[in-house]
Amino acid sequence: MVPDSRRREIAAGLEAGLARIAEAEQAAGRAAGSVDLVVVTKTFPAEEVAVLADLGVTHVGENRDQEAAPKAQALRDQGLVWHFIGQLQTNKVRSVVDYADVVESVDRIKLVRALSKAAAAVRGPQAPLTCLVQVCLDDQPGRGGAVPEQVADIADEIVAAPLLTLGGLMAVAPLDGDADRAFARLAELAEVVAADHPTARTVSAGMSGDLEAAVRHGATQVRLGSAVLGYRPPVG
Ligand SMILES: *Cc1c(COP(=O)(O)O)cnc(C)c1O
């Protein structure tokens, strides 16, 4: 059971997050409603994700399969769209494609092949899996993401896979870098990808600390965790 006080806190966090997105759209001269919200629910219990669903949230993001799989299973009747946003090992792919609707962290050809195989085994032709290519915007590829030079090849590989759909690109701003510069680079890469693949228009960028910069540079989707759900202890 989620106490009423926490329910109110979540509702207020959601309202504040949506208001920030609306302000950022307006400040950037973009149409109201042009930026979608994915609420990042990692570390928060399934009961609180159900509260979000009651409040009208449809897109949720998780970064660890061990945590996401049971939560998605418990909430499978809520009509939520699950985004997998964490670094993904090929041995977890079969589990992830069972509940995820979007995998945002596709950063290597080998992972595309594993996703394609698992989608055929677990999902079938009625339920194509949307994939975003995660781009690394700094010199720390340890945090996940393909270097910009690899993005086109990975995108082509996704397009060639019968049960995968290329949605677009995803990125996380560098830890100590300039978010505006990073998201401007991401926008350039997104243009190149969309030129080859006109339906791949999603740009997933912007988190609680930098959503305004992401929206200025054309993000179509932001991923907000702490701005909506509050403090989350760092995972180690
Ligand atoms: C945790 C996480 C987020 C959300 O971070 P906040 O700063 O809490 O908004 C967004 N994207 C990814 C990839 C994450 O791992």
mmCIF file of C-alpha atoms and ligand atoms in Angstrom:
data_model
loop_
_atom_site.group_PDB
_atom_site.id
_atom_site.type_symbol
_atom_site.label_atom_id
_atom_site.label_comp_id
_atom_site.label_asym_id
_atom_site.label_seq_id
_atom_site.Cartn_x
_atom_site.Cartn_y
_atom_site.Cartn_z
ATOM 1 C CA MET A 1 0.000 0.000 0.000
ATOM 2 C CA VAL A 2 1.203 3.464 -0.883
ATOM 3 C CA PRO A 3 0.279 5.952 1.865
ATOM 4 C CA ASP A 4 -1.856 8.926 0.861
ATOM 5 C CA SER A 5 0.943 11.345 1.705
ATOM 6 C CA ARG A 6 3.237 9.587 -0.782
ATOM 7 C CA ARG A 7 0.484 9.482 -3.393
ATOM 8 C CA ARG A 8 0.123 13.237 -3.080
ATOM 9 C CA GLU A 9 3.883 13.664 -3.324
ATOM 10 C CA ILE A 10 3.994 11.604 -6.533
ATOM 11 C CA ALA A 11 1.071 13.558 -8.020
ATOM 12 C CA ALA A 12 2.815 16.841 -7.203
ATOM 13 C CA GLY A 13 6.107 15.587 -8.665
ATOM 14 C CA LEU A 14 4.384 14.551 -11.858
ATOM 15 C CA GLU A 15 2.598 17.871 -12.145
ATOM 16 C CA ALA A 16 5.875 19.742 -11.603
ATOM 17 C CA GLY A 17 7.676 17.598 -14.174
ATOM 18 C CA LEU A 18 4.963 18.166 -16.780
ATOM 19 C CA ALA A 19 5.000 21.904 -16.045
ATOM 20 C CA ARG A 20 8.776 22.014 -16.560
ATOM 21 C CA ILE A 21 8.397 20.256 -19.898
ATOM 22 C CA ALA A 22 5.651 22.692 -20.968
ATOM 23 C CA GLU A 23 7.791 25.688 -19.993
ATOM 24 C CA ALA A 24 10.799 24.267 -21.798
ATOM 25 C CA GLU A 25 8.719 23.706 -24.947
ATOM 26 C CA GLN A 26 7.499 27.274 -24.821
ATOM 27 C CA ALA A 27 10.956 28.733 -24.124
ATOM 28 C CA ALA A 28 12.337 26.787 -27.090
ATOM 29 C CA GLY A 29 9.524 27.946 -29.369
ATOM 30 C CA ARG A 30 8.263 24.419 -29.789
ATOM 31 C CA ALA A 31 4.674 23.232 -29.935
ATOM 32 C CA ALA A 32 2.967 22.300 -26.682
ATOM 33 C CA GLY A 33 2.905 18.546 -26.360
ATOM 34 C CA SER A 34 5.846 17.954 -28.702
ATOM 35 C CA VAL A 35 7.965 16.376 -25.946
ATOM 36 C CA ASP A 36 6.909 13.069 -24.390
ATOM 37 C CA LEU A 37 7.629 12.100 -20.807
ATOM 38 C CA VAL A 38 9.085 8.775 -19.758
ATOM 39 C CA VAL A 39 9.067 8.497 -15.969
ATOM 40 C CA VAL A 40 12.155 6.601 -14.828
ATOM 41 C CA THR A 41 10.936 4.335 -12.055
ATOM 42 C CA LYS A 42 14.163 2.483 -11.201
ATOM 43 C CA THR A 43 14.560 1.789 -7.458
ATOM 44 C CA PHE A 44 10.900 2.704 -6.795
ATOM 45 C CA PRO A 45 8.476 -0.138 -6.009
ATOM 46 C CA ALA A 46 5.837 -1.464 -8.396
ATOM 47 C CA GLU A 47 3.090 -0.015 -6.145
ATOM 48 C CA GLU A 48 4.395 3.481 -6.867
ATOM 49 C CA VAL A 49 4.539 2.764 -10.594
ATOM 50 C CA ALA A 50 0.852 1.783 -10.308
ATOM 51 C CA VAL A 51 0.188 5.180 -8.716
ATOM 52 C CA LEU A 52 1.802 6.824 -11.741
ATOM 53 C CA ALA A 53 -0.385 4.748 -14.055
ATOM 54 C CA ASP A 54 -3.476 5.896 -12.104
ATOM 55 C CA LEU A 55 -2.302 9.468 -12.644
ATOM 56 C CA GLY A 56 -2.207 8.924 -16.402
ATOM 57 C CA VAL A 57 1.460 8.119 -16.986
ATOM 58 C CA THR A 58 1.865 5.651 -19.842
ATOM 59 C CA HIS A 59 5.632 5.531 -20.459
ATOM 60 C CA VAL A 60 7.984 4.236 -17.774
ATOM 61 C CA GLY A 61 11.725 3.547 -17.904
ATOM 62 C CA GLU A 62 13.860 0.978 -16.100
ATOM 63 C CA ASN A 63 17.583 0.293 -16.329
ATOM 64 C CA ARG A 64 18.135 -3.134 -14.733
ATOM 65 C CA ASP A 65 16.477 -6.326 -15.911
ATOM 66 C CA GLN A 66 16.492 -8.003 -12.472
ATOM 67 C CA GLU A 67 14.406 -5.155 -11.148
ATOM 68 C CA ALA A 68 12.324 -4.381 -14.211
ATOM 69 C CA ALA A 69 11.169 -7.909 -15.069
ATOM 70 C CA PRO A 70 9.187 -8.550 -11.857
ATOM 71 C CA LYS A 71 7.800 -4.992 -11.831
ATOM 72 C CA ALA A 72 6.583 -5.244 -15.411
ATOM 73 C CA GLN A 73 5.117 -8.664 -14.633
ATOM 74 C CA ALA A 74 3.261 -7.349 -11.576
ATOM 75 C CA LEU A 75 1.876 -4.418 -13.592
ATOM 76 C CA ARG A 76 1.192 -6.175 -16.872
ATOM 77 C CA ASP A 77 -2.502 -5.220 -16.853
ATOM 78 C CA GLN A 78 -1.853 -1.482 -16.486
ATOM 79 C CA GLY A 79 -1.295 -0.749 -20.167
ATOM 80 C CA LEU A 80 2.125 0.748 -19.519
ATOM 81 C CA VAL A 81 4.769 1.117 -22.208
ATOM 82 C CA TRP A 82 8.083 -0.104 -20.759
ATOM 83 C CA HIS A 83 11.318 1.518 -21.912
ATOM 84 C CA PHE A 84 14.560 -0.303 -21.167
ATOM 85 C CA ILE A 85 17.193 2.416 -20.720
ATOM 86 C CA GLY A 86 20.163 0.650 -19.102
ATOM 87 C CA GLN A 87 23.274 -1.044 -20.363
ATOM 88 C CA LEU A 88 22.170 -4.384 -21.701
ATOM 89 C CA GLN A 89 24.147 -7.641 -21.727
ATOM 90 C CA THR A 90 23.204 -10.113 -24.435
ATOM 91 C CA ASN A 91 22.361 -12.790 -21.823
ATOM 92 C CA LYS A 92 19.540 -10.555 -20.505
ATOM 93 C CA VAL A 93 18.018 -9.842 -23.890
ATOM 94 C CA ARG A 94 15.516 -12.688 -23.864
ATOM 95 C CA SER A 95 14.104 -11.521 -20.576
ATOM 96 C CA VAL A 96 13.999 -7.850 -21.613
ATOM 97 C CA VAL A 97 12.205 -8.355 -24.933
ATOM 98 C CA ASP A 98 9.436 -10.156 -23.058
ATOM 99 C CA TYR A 99 8.233 -6.961 -21.324
ATOM 100 C CA ALA A 100 9.980 -3.998 -22.930
ATOM 101 C CA ASP A 101 8.245 -2.161 -25.752
ATOM 102 C CA VAL A 102 11.232 0.085 -26.427
ATOM 103 C CA VAL A 103 14.922 -0.661 -25.878
ATOM 104 C CA GLU A 104 16.667 2.719 -25.779
ATOM 105 C CA SER A 105 20.192 1.522 -25.071
ATOM 106 C CA VAL A 106 21.156 -0.292 -28.266
ATOM 107 C CA ASP A 107 24.836 0.469 -28.726
ATOM 108 C CA ARG A 108 26.421 -2.359 -30.699
ATOM 109 C CA ILE A 109 25.729 -4.647 -33.662
ATOM 110 C CA LYS A 110 26.041 -7.764 -31.537
ATOM 111 C CA LEU A 111 23.226 -6.503 -29.326
ATOM 112 C CA VAL A 112 21.020 -5.823 -32.377
ATOM 113 C CA ARG A 113 21.516 -9.420 -33.492
ATOM 114 C CA ALA A 114 20.661 -10.764 -30.043
ATOM 115 C CA LEU A 115 17.556 -8.553 -29.857
ATOM 116 C CA SER A 116 16.458 -9.653 -33.303
ATOM 117 C CA LYS A 117 16.792 -13.321 -32.421
ATOM 118 C CA ALA A 118 15.032 -12.926 -29.085
ATOM 119 C CA ALA A 119 12.219 -10.872 -30.638
ATOM 120 C CA ALA A 120 11.583 -13.689 -33.101
ATOM 121 C CA ALA A 121 11.540 -16.284 -30.320
ATOM 122 C CA VAL A 122 9.573 -14.358 -27.690
ATOM 123 C CA ARG A 123 7.451 -11.718 -29.458
ATOM 124 C CA GLY A 124 6.726 -12.764 -33.012
ATOM 125 C CA PRO A 125 5.709 -10.646 -36.008
ATOM 126 C CA GLN A 126 2.680 -9.055 -34.318
ATOM 127 C CA ALA A 127 4.800 -7.141 -31.811
ATOM 128 C CA PRO A 128 7.847 -5.483 -33.336
ATOM 129 C CA LEU A 129 10.298 -4.077 -30.810
ATOM 130 C CA THR A 130 11.272 -0.419 -31.065
ATOM 131 C CA CYS A 131 14.997 0.229 -30.701
ATOM 132 C CA LEU A 132 16.869 3.485 -30.172
ATOM 133 C CA VAL A 133 20.579 3.748 -30.832
ATOM 134 C CA GLN A 134 22.287 5.062 -27.720
ATOM 135 C CA VAL A 135 25.039 7.513 -28.564
ATOM 136 C CA CYS A 136 28.020 8.173 -26.328
ATOM 137 C CA LEU A 137 28.631 11.934 -26.206
ATOM 138 C CA ASP A 138 31.832 11.938 -24.178
ATOM 139 C CA ASP A 139 35.100 10.037 -23.930
ATOM 140 C CA GLN A 140 33.759 7.542 -21.390
ATOM 141 C CA PRO A 141 32.267 4.696 -23.416
ATOM 142 C CA GLY A 142 32.145 2.729 -20.136
ATOM 143 C CA ARG A 143 28.816 4.409 -19.442
ATOM 144 C CA GLY A 144 27.274 2.859 -22.534
ATOM 145 C CA GLY A 145 26.530 4.197 -25.970
ATOM 146 C CA ALA A 146 28.057 3.861 -29.395
ATOM 147 C CA VAL A 147 30.624 6.367 -30.594
ATOM 148 C CA PRO A 148 29.054 8.712 -33.177
ATOM 149 C CA GLU A 149 30.975 7.055 -36.047
ATOM 150 C CA GLN A 150 29.163 3.745 -35.395
ATOM 151 C CA VAL A 151 25.634 5.112 -35.186
ATOM 152 C CA ALA A 152 24.691 4.776 -38.874
ATOM 153 C CA ASP A 153 25.810 1.137 -39.062
ATOM 154 C CA ILE A 154 23.884 0.173 -35.945
ATOM 155 C CA ALA A 155 20.799 2.001 -37.237
ATOM 156 C CA ASP A 156 21.033 0.154 -40.559
ATOM 157 C CA GLU A 157 21.362 -3.174 -38.749
ATOM 158 C CA ILE A 158 18.178 -2.447 -36.745
ATOM 159 C CA VAL A 159 16.294 -1.496 -39.912
ATOM 160 C CA ALA A 160 17.412 -4.717 -41.575
ATOM 161 C CA ALA A 161 16.132 -6.869 -38.693
ATOM 162 C CA PRO A 162 12.578 -7.983 -39.512
ATOM 163 C CA LEU A 163 11.146 -7.715 -35.989
ATOM 164 C CA LEU A 164 12.939 -4.559 -34.893
ATOM 165 C CA THR A 165 11.828 -1.007 -35.635
ATOM 166 C CA LEU A 166 14.287 1.873 -35.578
ATOM 167 C CA GLY A 167 12.796 4.622 -33.404
ATOM 168 C CA GLY A 168 15.705 7.067 -33.366
ATOM 169 C CA LEU A 169 18.473 7.993 -30.949
ATOM 170 C CA MET A 170 19.032 8.224 -27.211
ATOM 171 C CA ALA A 171 21.798 9.852 -25.197
ATOM 172 C CA VAL A 172 22.841 10.841 -21.712
ATOM 173 C CA ALA A 173 24.732 14.130 -21.332
ATOM 174 C CA PRO A 174 28.376 13.844 -20.228
ATOM 175 C CA LEU A 175 28.819 13.825 -16.447
ATOM 176 C CA ASP A 176 31.033 16.898 -16.314
ATOM 177 C CA GLY A 177 30.494 18.307 -19.768
ATOM 178 C CA ASP A 178 28.368 20.936 -21.427
ATOM 179 C CA ALA A 179 24.849 19.518 -21.899
ATOM 180 C CA ASP A 180 23.977 22.096 -24.570
ATOM 181 C CA ARG A 181 26.975 21.158 -26.662
ATOM 182 C CA ALA A 182 26.329 17.430 -26.248
ATOM 183 C CA PHE A 183 22.647 17.703 -27.192
ATOM 184 C CA ALA A 184 23.493 19.898 -30.189
ATOM 185 C CA ARG A 185 25.787 17.102 -31.398
ATOM 186 C CA LEU A 186 23.021 14.570 -30.793
ATOM 187 C CA ALA A 187 20.622 16.692 -32.876
ATOM 188 C CA GLU A 188 23.100 16.659 -35.781
ATOM 189 C CA LEU A 189 23.387 12.880 -35.583
ATOM 190 C CA ALA A 190 19.599 12.542 -35.368
ATOM 191 C CA GLU A 191 19.285 14.566 -38.599
ATOM 192 C CA VAL A 192 21.671 12.235 -40.379
ATOM 193 C CA VAL A 193 19.769 9.155 -39.198
ATOM 194 C CA ALA A 194 16.387 10.661 -40.105
ATOM 195 C CA ALA A 195 17.670 11.529 -43.584
ATOM 196 C CA ASP A 196 18.234 7.811 -44.218
ATOM 197 C CA HIS A 197 15.288 6.583 -42.154
ATOM 198 C CA PRO A 198 12.535 9.232 -42.174
ATOM 199 C CA THR A 199 10.337 7.525 -39.583
ATOM 200 C CA ALA A 200 13.139 7.337 -37.007
ATOM 201 C CA ARG A 201 12.395 10.688 -35.400
ATOM 202 C CA THR A 202 12.640 9.989 -31.677
ATOM 203 C CA VAL A 203 15.364 11.858 -29.843
ATOM 204 C CA SER A 204 15.435 10.635 -26.244
ATOM 205 C CA ALA A 205 17.519 13.122 -24.266
ATOM 206 C CA GLY A 206 17.198 15.097 -21.091
ATOM 207 C CA MET A 207 16.917 13.964 -17.508
ATOM 208 C CA SER A 208 15.925 15.791 -14.322
ATOM 209 C CA GLY A 209 19.046 17.970 -14.380
ATOM 210 C CA ASP A 210 19.149 18.951 -18.027
ATOM 211 C CA LEU A 211 15.739 18.604 -19.643
ATOM 212 C CA GLU A 212 15.637 22.274 -20.684
ATOM 213 C CA ALA A 213 18.878 21.931 -22.662
ATOM 214 C CA ALA A 214 17.583 18.760 -24.315
ATOM 215 C CA VAL A 215 14.296 20.403 -25.325
ATOM 216 C CA ARG A 216 16.205 23.399 -26.749
ATOM 217 C CA HIS A 217 18.050 20.950 -28.998
ATOM 218 C CA GLY A 218 15.070 19.049 -30.296
ATOM 219 C CA ALA A 219 14.510 16.189 -27.841
ATOM 220 C CA THR A 220 11.174 14.523 -28.538
ATOM 221 C CA GLN A 221 11.274 12.575 -25.283
ATOM 222 C CA VAL A 222 12.739 13.280 -21.846
ATOM 223 C CA ARG A 223 13.431 10.679 -19.166
ATOM 224 C CA LEU A 224 12.660 12.027 -15.704
ATOM 225 C CA GLY A 225 13.322 10.106 -12.516
ATOM 226 C CA SER A 226 14.078 12.189 -9.457
ATOM 227 C CA ALA A 227 12.214 15.273 -10.732
ATOM 228 C CA VAL A 228 8.991 13.253 -10.525
ATOM 229 C CA LEU A 229 9.574 10.595 -7.865
ATOM 230 C CA GLY A 230 12.036 12.350 -5.589
ATOM 231 C CA TYR A 231 15.384 11.404 -4.152
ATOM 232 C CA ARG A 232 16.790 8.073 -5.243
ATOM 233 C CA PRO A 233 19.773 6.639 -3.374
ATOM 234 C CA PRO A 234 22.731 6.184 -5.733
ATOM 235 C CA VAL A 235 23.126 2.575 -6.883
ATOM 236 C CA GLY A 236 26.460 1.186 -6.655
HETATM 237 C C1 LIG B 1 18.269 7.142 -14.043
HETATM 238 C C2 LIG B 1 18.212 7.557 -15.476
HETATM 239 C C3 LIG B 1 17.435 8.659 -15.866
HETATM 240 C C4 LIG B 1 16.670 9.550 -14.898
HETATM 241 O O1 LIG B 1 17.568 10.292 -14.111
HETATM 242 P P1 LIG B 1 17.059 11.509 -13.207
HETATM 243 O O2 LIG B 1 18.279 12.345 -13.057
HETATM 244 O O3 LIG B 1 16.617 10.912 -11.908
HETATM 245 O O4 LIG B 1 15.973 12.198 -13.908
HETATM 246 C C5 LIG B 1 17.364 8.949 -17.229
HETATM 247 N N1 LIG B 1 18.038 8.220 -18.148
HETATM 248 C C6 LIG B 1 18.791 7.159 -17.803
HETATM 249 C C7 LIG B 1 19.513 6.409 -18.872
HETATM 250 C C8 LIG B 1 18.903 6.793 -16.470
HETATM 251 O O5 LIG B 1 19.668 5.741 -16.138
#
